[in-house]
Amino acid sequence: MNWLKKVCQKLFEQQLMVQFTEDEVKKIFDTRQRLRQWYNLAVQGIIGAPADEDLKNAIMEILDLSNKLYEWYVPPFPVNKVALTDQELDAVINDLKSKGGMVAWLPLDGTYYTVDLDTFKKIIEWDWTDTRKYLEDTFDCDKFAMYFKSRMAIDFGINAIGVVLDYSSEHAYNLIIVKDQQGVKWYLYEPQNDNIFTYDQRDQNFYAMKQYVLLL
């Protein structure tokens, strides 16, 4: 089990992001199950001596690490994404244009997928982008925004998330598009602290939107 312990320790120490395949997730799950079985056998004295605390403690240490790894990378809730129609996407872009400030918008995909607002809030509560350390130039606001956009597409298949490069406030953040039975809405999102807010609720010192480029 050294591979699991080394991976977990590296994640804890450096907060690295890793994308696991379905097979790797299954391996983590199976490992958790086996470790639990081994621990029970050790407690019963079937393997090792009943008083062999070193064995039981070693098993529990790795079991705890595997539990944390599983919880970090396997969302504890279902994500049912839906596609935006061309008309729905156009309506969002036209609404943004009507408010002024958009220098250009650069579409990156052919079809856009999203979720409802409640599901999105669950995702960002589970996601740990906001816990990353801010590093000037190498992991600053634009990196946070692009990182969050990429992470949502990779982990959840949600790509209806834009990156706002706001030159008027010298800041970068995300635009999110959500869809439910009532229709499609868009919000602004700060990936450094998980704040979601409407255009009218924005702090214009940080989210001026008087001159910006939208990557979507």
Coordinates of N, CA and C in Angstrom, one line a residue:
M1 N 0.8 -1.2 0.0 CA 0.0 0.0 0.0 C 0.9 1.3 0.0
N2 N 2.1 1.1 -0.2 CA 3.0 2.3 -0.2 C 2.6 3.3 -1.3
W3 N 2.1 2.8 -2.4 CA 1.7 3.7 -3.5 C 0.6 4.7 -3.0
L4 N -0.3 4.2 -2.3 CA -1.5 5.0 -1.8 C -1.0 6.0 -0.8
K5 N -0.2 5.6 0.1 CA 0.3 6.5 1.2 C 1.1 7.6 0.5
K6 N 2.0 7.3 -0.4 CA 2.8 8.3 -1.1 C 2.0 9.3 -1.8
V7 N 0.9 8.9 -2.5 CA 0.1 9.8 -3.3 C -0.7 10.7 -2.3
C8 N -1.2 10.2 -1.3 CA -1.9 11.0 -0.3 C -1.0 12.0 0.3
Q9 N 0.1 11.6 0.8 CA 1.0 12.5 1.4 C 1.4 13.7 0.5
K10 N 1.6 13.3 -0.8 CA 2.0 14.4 -1.8 C 0.9 15.4 -2.0
L11 N -0.3 14.8 -2.0 CA -1.5 15.7 -2.1 C -1.7 16.6 -0.9
F12 N -1.5 16.1 0.3 CA -1.7 16.8 1.5 C -0.7 17.9 1.6
E13 N 0.6 17.6 1.2 CA 1.7 18.6 1.4 C 1.7 19.7 0.3
Q14 N 1.3 19.3 -0.9 CA 1.4 20.3 -2.0 C 0.1 20.7 -2.6
Q15 N -1.0 20.1 -2.2 CA -2.3 20.4 -2.7 C -2.3 20.3 -4.2
L16 N -1.8 19.2 -4.7 CA -1.7 19.0 -6.2 C -3.1 18.5 -6.6
M17 N -3.5 18.9 -7.9 CA -4.7 18.3 -8.4 C -4.4 17.2 -9.3
V18 N -5.1 16.1 -9.2 CA -4.9 14.9 -10.0 C -6.2 14.4 -10.5
Q19 N -6.3 14.1 -11.8 CA -7.5 13.6 -12.4 C -7.4 12.0 -12.5
F20 N -8.3 11.3 -11.8 CA -8.3 9.9 -11.8 C -9.2 9.3 -12.8
T21 N -8.8 8.2 -13.4 CA -9.7 7.5 -14.3 C -10.7 6.7 -13.5
E22 N -11.7 6.1 -14.3 CA -12.7 5.3 -13.6 C -12.1 4.0 -13.0
D23 N -11.1 3.5 -13.7 CA -10.4 2.3 -13.1 C -9.6 2.6 -11.8
E24 N -9.0 3.8 -11.8 CA -8.3 4.3 -10.6 C -9.2 4.5 -9.5
V25 N -10.4 5.1 -9.7 CA -11.4 5.3 -8.7 C -11.8 4.0 -8.1
K26 N -12.1 3.0 -9.0 CA -12.5 1.7 -8.6 C -11.4 1.1 -7.7
K27 N -10.1 1.3 -8.1 CA -9.0 0.7 -7.3 C -9.0 1.3 -5.9
I28 N -9.2 2.6 -5.8 CA -9.2 3.3 -4.5 C -10.4 2.7 -3.7
F29 N -11.6 2.6 -4.3 CA -12.7 2.0 -3.6 C -12.5 0.6 -3.1
D30 N -11.9 -0.2 -4.0 CA -11.6 -1.6 -3.6 C -10.6 -1.7 -2.5
T31 N -9.6 -0.8 -2.5 CA -8.6 -0.7 -1.5 C -9.2 -0.4 -0.2
R32 N -10.1 0.6 -0.2 CA -10.8 0.9 1.1 C -11.5 -0.3 1.7
Q33 N -12.2 -1.0 0.8 CA -12.9 -2.2 1.3 C -12.0 -3.3 1.9
R34 N -10.9 -3.5 1.2 CA -9.9 -4.5 1.7 C -9.3 -4.1 3.0
L35 N -8.9 -2.8 3.1 CA -8.3 -2.3 4.3 C -9.3 -2.5 5.5
R36 N -10.5 -2.2 5.3 CA -11.5 -2.4 6.3 C -11.6 -3.8 6.7
Q37 N -11.6 -4.7 5.8 CA -11.6 -6.2 6.1 C -10.4 -6.6 6.9
W38 N -9.2 -6.1 6.4 CA -8.0 -6.4 7.1 C -8.0 -5.9 8.6
Y39 N -8.5 -4.7 8.7 CA -8.5 -4.1 10.1 C -9.4 -5.0 11.0
N40 N -10.6 -5.4 10.5 CA -11.5 -6.2 11.3 C -10.8 -7.6 11.7
L41 N -10.1 -8.1 10.7 CA -9.4 -9.4 11.0 C -8.3 -9.2 12.0
A42 N -7.6 -8.1 11.9 CA -6.5 -7.8 12.9 C -7.1 -7.6 14.3
V43 N -8.2 -6.9 14.4 CA -8.8 -6.7 15.7 C -9.3 -8.0 16.3
Q44 N -9.8 -9.0 15.4 CA -10.2 -10.3 15.9 C -9.1 -11.2 16.2
G45 N -7.8 -10.8 15.8 CA -6.7 -11.7 16.0 C -6.5 -12.8 15.0
I46 N -7.3 -12.7 13.9 CA -7.2 -13.7 12.8 C -5.9 -13.5 12.1
I47 N -5.5 -12.2 11.8 CA -4.2 -12.0 11.3 C -3.4 -11.1 12.3
G48 N -2.2 -11.5 12.5 CA -1.4 -10.8 13.5 C -1.8 -11.2 14.9
A49 N -1.1 -10.8 15.9 CA -1.5 -11.1 17.3 C -2.6 -10.1 17.7
P50 N -3.5 -10.5 18.6 CA -4.6 -9.6 19.0 C -4.0 -8.3 19.7
A51 N -2.8 -8.4 20.3 CA -2.2 -7.3 20.9 C -1.3 -6.5 20.0
D52 N -1.2 -6.8 18.8 CA -0.3 -6.2 17.8 C -0.8 -4.9 17.4
E53 N -0.7 -3.8 18.2 CA -1.2 -2.5 18.0 C -0.5 -1.9 16.7
D54 N 0.7 -2.2 16.5 CA 1.4 -1.6 15.4 C 0.8 -2.0 14.1
L55 N 0.3 -3.3 14.0 CA -0.3 -3.7 12.7 C -1.6 -3.0 12.6
K56 N -2.4 -2.9 13.6 CA -3.8 -2.3 13.5 C -3.6 -0.8 13.2
N57 N -2.7 -0.2 13.9 CA -2.5 1.3 13.7 C -2.0 1.6 12.2
A58 N -1.1 0.7 11.7 CA -0.6 0.9 10.3 C -1.8 0.8 9.3
I59 N -2.6 -0.2 9.6 CA -3.8 -0.4 8.7 C -4.7 0.8 8.7
M60 N -5.0 1.2 10.0 CA -5.9 2.3 10.1 C -5.4 3.6 9.5
E61 N -4.1 3.8 9.6 CA -3.5 5.0 9.0 C -3.7 5.0 7.5
I62 N -3.4 3.9 6.8 CA -3.6 3.8 5.4 C -5.1 3.9 5.0
L63 N -5.9 3.3 5.8 CA -7.4 3.4 5.6 C -7.9 4.8 5.7
D64 N -7.4 5.6 6.6 CA -7.8 7.0 6.8 C -7.4 7.8 5.6
L65 N -6.2 7.5 5.1 CA -5.6 8.2 3.9 C -6.5 7.9 2.7
S66 N -6.8 6.6 2.5 CA -7.6 6.2 1.3 C -9.0 6.8 1.4
N67 N -9.6 6.9 2.6 CA -10.9 7.5 2.7 C -10.9 9.0 2.3
K68 N -9.8 9.7 2.8 CA -9.7 11.1 2.4 C -9.5 11.3 0.9
L69 N -8.7 10.4 0.3 CA -8.4 10.5 -1.1 C -9.7 10.3 -1.9
Y70 N -10.5 9.3 -1.5 CA -11.8 9.0 -2.1 C -12.7 10.2 -2.0
E71 N -12.8 10.7 -0.8 CA -13.8 11.8 -0.6 C -13.4 13.1 -1.4
W72 N -12.1 13.3 -1.6 CA -11.6 14.5 -2.3 C -11.9 14.4 -3.8
Y73 N -11.9 13.2 -4.4 CA -11.9 13.1 -5.8 C -13.2 12.4 -6.4
V74 N -14.1 11.9 -5.5 CA -15.3 11.4 -6.0 C -16.5 12.2 -5.4
P75 N -17.2 13.0 -6.1 CA -18.2 13.8 -5.6 C -19.3 13.0 -4.9
P76 N -19.8 13.4 -3.8 CA -20.8 12.7 -3.0 C -22.2 12.9 -3.5
F77 N -22.4 13.4 -4.7 CA -23.7 13.7 -5.2 C -23.7 13.6 -6.7
P78 N -24.9 13.3 -7.3 CA -25.0 13.1 -8.8 C -25.0 14.5 -9.5
V79 N -24.4 14.5 -10.7 CA -24.4 15.7 -11.5 C -25.0 15.4 -12.8
N80 N -26.2 15.9 -13.0 CA -26.9 15.7 -14.3 C -26.9 16.9 -15.1
K81 N -26.0 16.9 -16.1 CA -25.8 18.1 -16.9 C -26.8 18.1 -18.0
V82 N -27.1 19.4 -18.5 CA -28.0 19.6 -19.6 C -27.3 20.5 -20.6
A83 N -27.7 20.4 -21.9 CA -27.1 21.2 -22.9 C -27.9 22.5 -23.1
L84 N -27.1 23.5 -23.5 CA -27.8 24.8 -23.8 C -28.1 24.8 -25.3
T85 N -29.2 25.3 -25.7 CA -29.5 25.4 -27.1 C -28.8 26.7 -27.6
D86 N -28.7 26.8 -29.0 CA -28.0 27.9 -29.6 C -28.7 29.2 -29.2
Q87 N -30.1 29.1 -29.1 CA -30.9 30.3 -28.8 C -30.6 30.7 -27.3
E88 N -30.5 29.8 -26.4 CA -30.2 30.1 -25.0 C -28.9 30.7 -24.9
L89 N -27.9 30.2 -25.6 CA -26.5 30.8 -25.5 C -26.5 32.2 -26.1
D90 N -27.2 32.4 -27.2 CA -27.2 33.7 -27.9 C -27.9 34.7 -27.0
A91 N -29.0 34.3 -26.2 CA -29.7 35.2 -25.3 C -28.8 35.7 -24.2
V92 N -27.9 34.8 -23.7 CA -26.9 35.2 -22.7 C -25.9 36.2 -23.2
I93 N -25.4 35.9 -24.4 CA -24.4 36.8 -25.0 C -25.0 38.1 -25.3
N94 N -26.2 38.1 -25.8 CA -26.8 39.4 -26.2 C -27.2 40.2 -24.9
D95 N -27.5 39.6 -23.9 CA -27.8 40.3 -22.6 C -26.5 40.9 -22.1
L96 N -25.4 40.2 -22.2 CA -24.1 40.7 -21.8 C -23.7 41.9 -22.6
K97 N -23.9 41.8 -23.9 CA -23.5 42.9 -24.9 C -24.4 44.1 -24.6
S98 N -25.6 43.9 -24.2 CA -26.5 45.1 -24.0 C -26.1 45.9 -22.8
K99 N -25.3 45.3 -21.9 CA -24.8 46.1 -20.7 C -23.5 46.9 -21.0
G100 N -23.0 46.6 -22.2 CA -21.8 47.3 -22.6 C -20.5 46.8 -22.0
G101 N -19.4 47.1 -22.5 CA -18.1 46.7 -22.0 C -17.4 45.5 -22.6
M102 N -18.2 44.7 -23.4 CA -17.6 43.5 -24.0 C -16.9 43.9 -25.2
V103 N -15.5 43.7 -25.2 CA -14.7 44.0 -26.3 C -14.8 42.8 -27.3
A104 N -14.8 41.6 -26.8 CA -15.0 40.4 -27.7 C -15.4 39.3 -26.8
W105 N -16.0 38.3 -27.4 CA -16.2 37.0 -26.8 C -15.7 35.9 -27.7
L106 N -15.0 35.0 -27.1 CA -14.3 34.0 -27.9 C -14.9 32.6 -27.5
P107 N -15.8 32.1 -28.4 CA -16.3 30.7 -28.1 C -15.3 29.6 -28.3
L108 N -15.2 28.7 -27.4 CA -14.2 27.6 -27.5 C -14.8 26.3 -27.8
D109 N -16.1 26.1 -27.7 CA -16.7 24.8 -27.9 C -17.9 24.9 -28.8
G110 N -18.4 23.8 -29.3 CA -19.6 23.8 -30.2 C -20.8 23.6 -29.4
T111 N -20.9 22.8 -28.4 CA -22.0 22.6 -27.5 C -21.6 22.8 -26.1
Y112 N -22.5 23.5 -25.3 CA -22.2 23.9 -24.0 C -23.2 23.2 -23.0
Y113 N -22.6 22.7 -21.9 CA -23.4 21.9 -20.9 C -23.3 22.6 -19.6
T114 N -24.4 22.5 -18.8 CA -24.4 23.1 -17.5 C -25.3 22.3 -16.6
V115 N -25.6 22.9 -15.4 CA -26.4 22.3 -14.4 C -27.3 23.4 -13.8
D116 N -28.2 23.1 -12.9 CA -29.0 24.1 -12.2 C -28.1 24.8 -11.1
L117 N -28.6 25.9 -10.6 CA -27.8 26.7 -9.6 C -27.6 25.9 -8.4
D118 N -28.6 25.2 -7.9 CA -28.4 24.4 -6.6 C -27.3 23.4 -6.8
T119 N -27.2 22.7 -7.9 CA -26.2 21.7 -8.1 C -24.8 22.4 -8.2
F120 N -24.8 23.5 -8.9 CA -23.6 24.2 -9.1 C -23.0 24.7 -7.7
K121 N -23.9 25.1 -6.8 CA -23.5 25.5 -5.4 C -22.9 24.3 -4.7
K122 N -23.5 23.1 -4.9 CA -22.9 21.9 -4.3 C -21.5 21.6 -4.8
I123 N -21.4 21.8 -6.1 CA -20.1 21.5 -6.7 C -19.0 22.4 -6.2
I124 N -19.3 23.7 -6.1 CA -18.2 24.6 -5.6 C -18.0 24.5 -4.1
E125 N -18.9 23.9 -3.4 CA -18.7 23.6 -1.9 C -17.8 22.5 -1.8
W126 N -17.9 21.5 -2.7 CA -17.1 20.3 -2.7 C -15.7 20.6 -3.3
D127 N -15.7 21.4 -4.4 CA -14.4 21.8 -5.1 C -13.5 22.6 -4.2
W128 N -12.2 22.5 -4.4 CA -11.2 23.1 -3.6 C -10.4 24.1 -4.3
T129 N -10.8 24.6 -5.4 CA -10.1 25.7 -6.1 C -9.8 26.9 -5.2
D130 N -10.8 27.2 -4.4 CA -10.6 28.4 -3.6 C -9.6 28.3 -2.5
T131 N -9.1 27.0 -2.2 CA -8.1 26.8 -1.2 C -6.7 26.9 -1.8
R132 N -6.6 27.0 -3.1 CA -5.3 27.1 -3.6 C -4.6 28.4 -3.2
K133 N -3.3 28.4 -3.1 CA -2.5 29.5 -2.7 C -2.3 30.5 -3.9
Y134 N -2.6 31.8 -3.6 CA -2.4 32.8 -4.6 C -0.9 33.1 -4.8
L135 N -0.4 33.0 -6.0 CA 1.0 33.3 -6.3 C 1.1 34.3 -7.4
E136 N 1.7 35.4 -7.2 CA 1.7 36.5 -8.1 C 2.3 36.0 -9.5
D137 N 1.6 36.3 -10.5 CA 1.9 36.0 -11.9 C 1.8 34.5 -12.2
T138 N 2.2 33.6 -11.3 CA 2.2 32.2 -11.7 C 0.9 31.5 -11.3
F139 N 0.2 32.0 -10.3 CA -1.2 31.5 -10.0 C -2.0 32.6 -9.4
D140 N -2.2 33.6 -10.2 CA -3.0 34.8 -9.8 C -4.4 34.7 -10.3
C141 N -5.1 35.8 -10.4 CA -6.6 35.8 -10.6 C -6.9 35.1 -12.0
D142 N -6.2 35.4 -13.0 CA -6.5 34.8 -14.3 C -6.3 33.3 -14.3
K143 N -5.2 32.8 -13.6 CA -5.0 31.4 -13.5 C -6.1 30.7 -12.6
F144 N -6.6 31.4 -11.6 CA -7.7 30.8 -10.8 C -8.9 30.6 -11.7
A145 N -9.2 31.6 -12.5 CA -10.4 31.6 -13.4 C -10.3 30.5 -14.4
M146 N -9.1 30.4 -15.1 CA -8.9 29.4 -16.1 C -8.8 28.0 -15.5
Y147 N -8.2 27.9 -14.4 CA -8.1 26.6 -13.7 C -9.5 26.1 -13.3
F148 N -10.4 27.0 -12.7 CA -11.7 26.6 -12.4 C -12.5 26.1 -13.6
K149 N -12.4 26.9 -14.7 CA -13.1 26.5 -15.9 C -12.7 25.2 -16.4
S150 N -11.4 24.9 -16.4 CA -10.9 23.6 -16.9 C -11.3 22.5 -16.0
R151 N -11.2 22.7 -14.7 CA -11.6 21.7 -13.7 C -13.0 21.3 -13.8
M152 N -13.9 22.2 -14.0 CA -15.3 21.9 -14.1 C -15.6 21.1 -15.4
A153 N -14.9 21.4 -16.5 CA -15.1 20.7 -17.7 C -14.5 19.3 -17.6
I154 N -13.4 19.1 -17.0 CA -12.7 17.8 -16.9 C -13.4 16.9 -15.9
D155 N -13.8 17.4 -14.7 CA -14.4 16.6 -13.7 C -15.9 16.4 -13.8
F156 N -16.6 17.3 -14.4 CA -18.0 17.2 -14.4 C -18.6 17.4 -15.8
G157 N -17.8 17.7 -16.8 CA -18.4 17.8 -18.2 C -19.2 19.1 -18.3
I158 N -18.9 20.1 -17.4 CA -19.6 21.4 -17.5 C -18.7 22.4 -18.1
N159 N -19.1 22.9 -19.3 CA -18.2 23.8 -20.0 C -18.9 25.2 -20.2
A160 N -20.1 25.4 -19.7 CA -20.8 26.7 -19.8 C -20.3 27.6 -18.8
I161 N -19.0 27.7 -18.7 CA -18.3 28.6 -17.7 C -17.3 29.5 -18.4
G162 N -17.5 30.8 -18.3 CA -16.6 31.6 -19.0 C -15.5 32.2 -18.1
V163 N -14.4 32.7 -18.8 CA -13.4 33.4 -18.1 C -13.5 34.9 -18.5
V164 N -13.7 35.8 -17.5 CA -13.9 37.2 -17.8 C -12.5 37.9 -17.6
L165 N -11.9 38.3 -18.6 CA -10.6 39.1 -18.5 C -11.0 40.6 -18.5
D166 N -11.1 41.1 -17.3 CA -11.7 42.4 -17.1 C -10.5 43.4 -17.0
Y167 N -10.2 44.1 -18.1 CA -9.1 45.0 -18.1 C -9.5 46.3 -17.4
S168 N -10.7 46.6 -17.3 CA -11.2 47.9 -16.6 C -11.0 47.8 -15.1
S169 N -11.0 46.6 -14.5 CA -10.7 46.5 -13.1 C -9.4 45.7 -12.8
E170 N -8.7 45.4 -13.9 CA -7.4 44.6 -13.8 C -7.6 43.3 -12.9
H171 N -8.7 42.6 -13.3 CA -9.0 41.4 -12.6 C -9.6 40.4 -13.5
A172 N -9.5 39.1 -13.1 CA -10.1 38.0 -13.9 C -11.0 37.2 -13.0
Y173 N -12.1 36.7 -13.5 CA -13.0 35.8 -12.7 C -13.9 35.1 -13.7
N174 N -14.9 34.4 -13.2 CA -15.7 33.5 -14.1 C -17.1 34.0 -14.3
L175 N -17.6 33.7 -15.4 CA -19.1 33.8 -15.6 C -19.7 32.4 -15.7
I176 N -20.7 32.2 -15.0 CA -21.4 30.8 -15.1 C -22.8 31.0 -15.6
I177 N -23.1 30.0 -16.5 CA -24.5 29.9 -17.0 C -25.1 28.7 -16.4
V178 N -26.3 28.9 -15.9 CA -27.0 27.8 -15.3 C -28.4 27.6 -15.9
K179 N -29.0 26.4 -15.8 CA -30.3 26.2 -16.5 C -31.1 25.2 -15.6
D180 N -32.4 25.6 -15.4 CA -33.3 24.8 -14.7 C -34.7 24.9 -15.4
Q181 N -35.7 24.4 -14.8 CA -37.0 24.4 -15.4 C -37.6 25.8 -15.7
Q182 N -37.0 26.8 -14.9 CA -37.5 28.2 -15.1 C -36.7 28.9 -16.3
G183 N -35.7 28.3 -16.8 CA -34.9 28.9 -17.9 C -33.4 29.0 -17.6
V184 N -32.8 29.9 -18.3 CA -31.3 30.0 -18.3 C -31.0 31.4 -17.6
K185 N -30.0 31.3 -16.7 CA -29.6 32.6 -16.1 C -28.0 32.6 -16.1
W186 N -27.5 33.7 -15.9 CA -26.0 33.8 -15.8 C -25.6 34.6 -14.5
Y187 N -24.5 34.2 -14.0 CA -24.0 34.9 -12.8 C -22.5 35.1 -12.9
L188 N -22.0 36.0 -12.1 CA -20.5 36.1 -11.9 C -20.1 35.3 -10.8
Y189 N -18.9 34.8 -10.9 CA -18.3 33.9 -9.8 C -16.9 34.2 -9.6
E190 N -16.5 34.3 -8.3 CA -15.2 34.6 -7.9 C -14.5 33.3 -7.4
P191 N -13.7 32.7 -8.2 CA -13.1 31.3 -7.8 C -12.2 31.4 -6.6
Q192 N -11.7 32.6 -6.2 CA -10.8 32.6 -5.1 C -11.6 32.5 -3.7
N193 N -12.9 32.8 -3.7 CA -13.6 32.7 -2.5 C -15.0 32.1 -2.6
D194 N -15.4 31.6 -3.8 CA -16.6 30.9 -4.0 C -17.9 31.8 -4.0
N195 N -17.7 33.1 -4.1 CA -18.8 34.0 -4.1 C -19.5 34.0 -5.5
I196 N -20.9 33.8 -5.5 CA -21.7 33.9 -6.7 C -22.6 35.1 -6.6
F197 N -22.7 35.9 -7.6 CA -23.5 37.1 -7.5 C -24.0 37.6 -8.9
T198 N -25.0 38.4 -8.9 CA -25.5 38.9 -10.2 C -24.7 40.1 -10.7
Y199 N -25.0 40.5 -11.9 CA -24.4 41.7 -12.4 C -24.6 42.9 -11.6
D200 N -25.9 43.1 -11.1 CA -26.3 44.2 -10.3 C -25.7 44.2 -8.9
Q201 N -25.3 43.0 -8.4 CA -24.8 42.8 -7.1 C -23.3 43.0 -7.1
R202 N -22.7 43.1 -8.2 CA -21.2 43.1 -8.3 C -20.6 44.3 -7.6
D203 N -19.4 44.2 -7.1 CA -18.6 45.3 -6.6 C -17.8 45.8 -7.8
Q204 N -18.1 47.0 -8.2 CA -17.5 47.5 -9.5 C -16.0 47.9 -9.3
N205 N -15.5 47.8 -8.1 CA -14.1 48.0 -8.0 C -13.3 46.8 -8.5
F206 N -13.9 45.6 -8.4 CA -13.2 44.4 -8.8 C -13.9 43.8 -10.0
Y207 N -15.1 44.1 -10.3 CA -15.8 43.5 -11.4 C -16.5 44.6 -12.2
A208 N -15.7 45.6 -12.7 CA -16.2 46.7 -13.4 C -16.9 46.4 -14.7
M209 N -16.4 45.5 -15.5 CA -16.9 45.1 -16.8 C -17.2 46.2 -17.7
K210 N -16.3 47.2 -17.7 CA -16.4 48.3 -18.7 C -15.5 48.1 -19.9
Q211 N -14.6 47.1 -19.8 CA -13.8 46.7 -20.9 C -13.2 45.3 -20.6
Y212 N -13.8 44.3 -21.3 CA -13.4 43.0 -20.9 C -13.6 42.1 -22.2
V213 N -12.8 41.0 -22.1 CA -12.9 39.9 -23.1 C -13.5 38.7 -22.4
L214 N -14.4 38.0 -23.0 CA -15.0 36.8 -22.5 C -14.6 35.5 -23.2
L215 N -13.9 34.6 -22.5 CA -13.5 33.3 -23.1 C -14.6 32.3 -22.7
L216 N -15.3 31.7 -23.6 CA -16.3 30.7 -23.3 C -16.2 29.5 -24.2

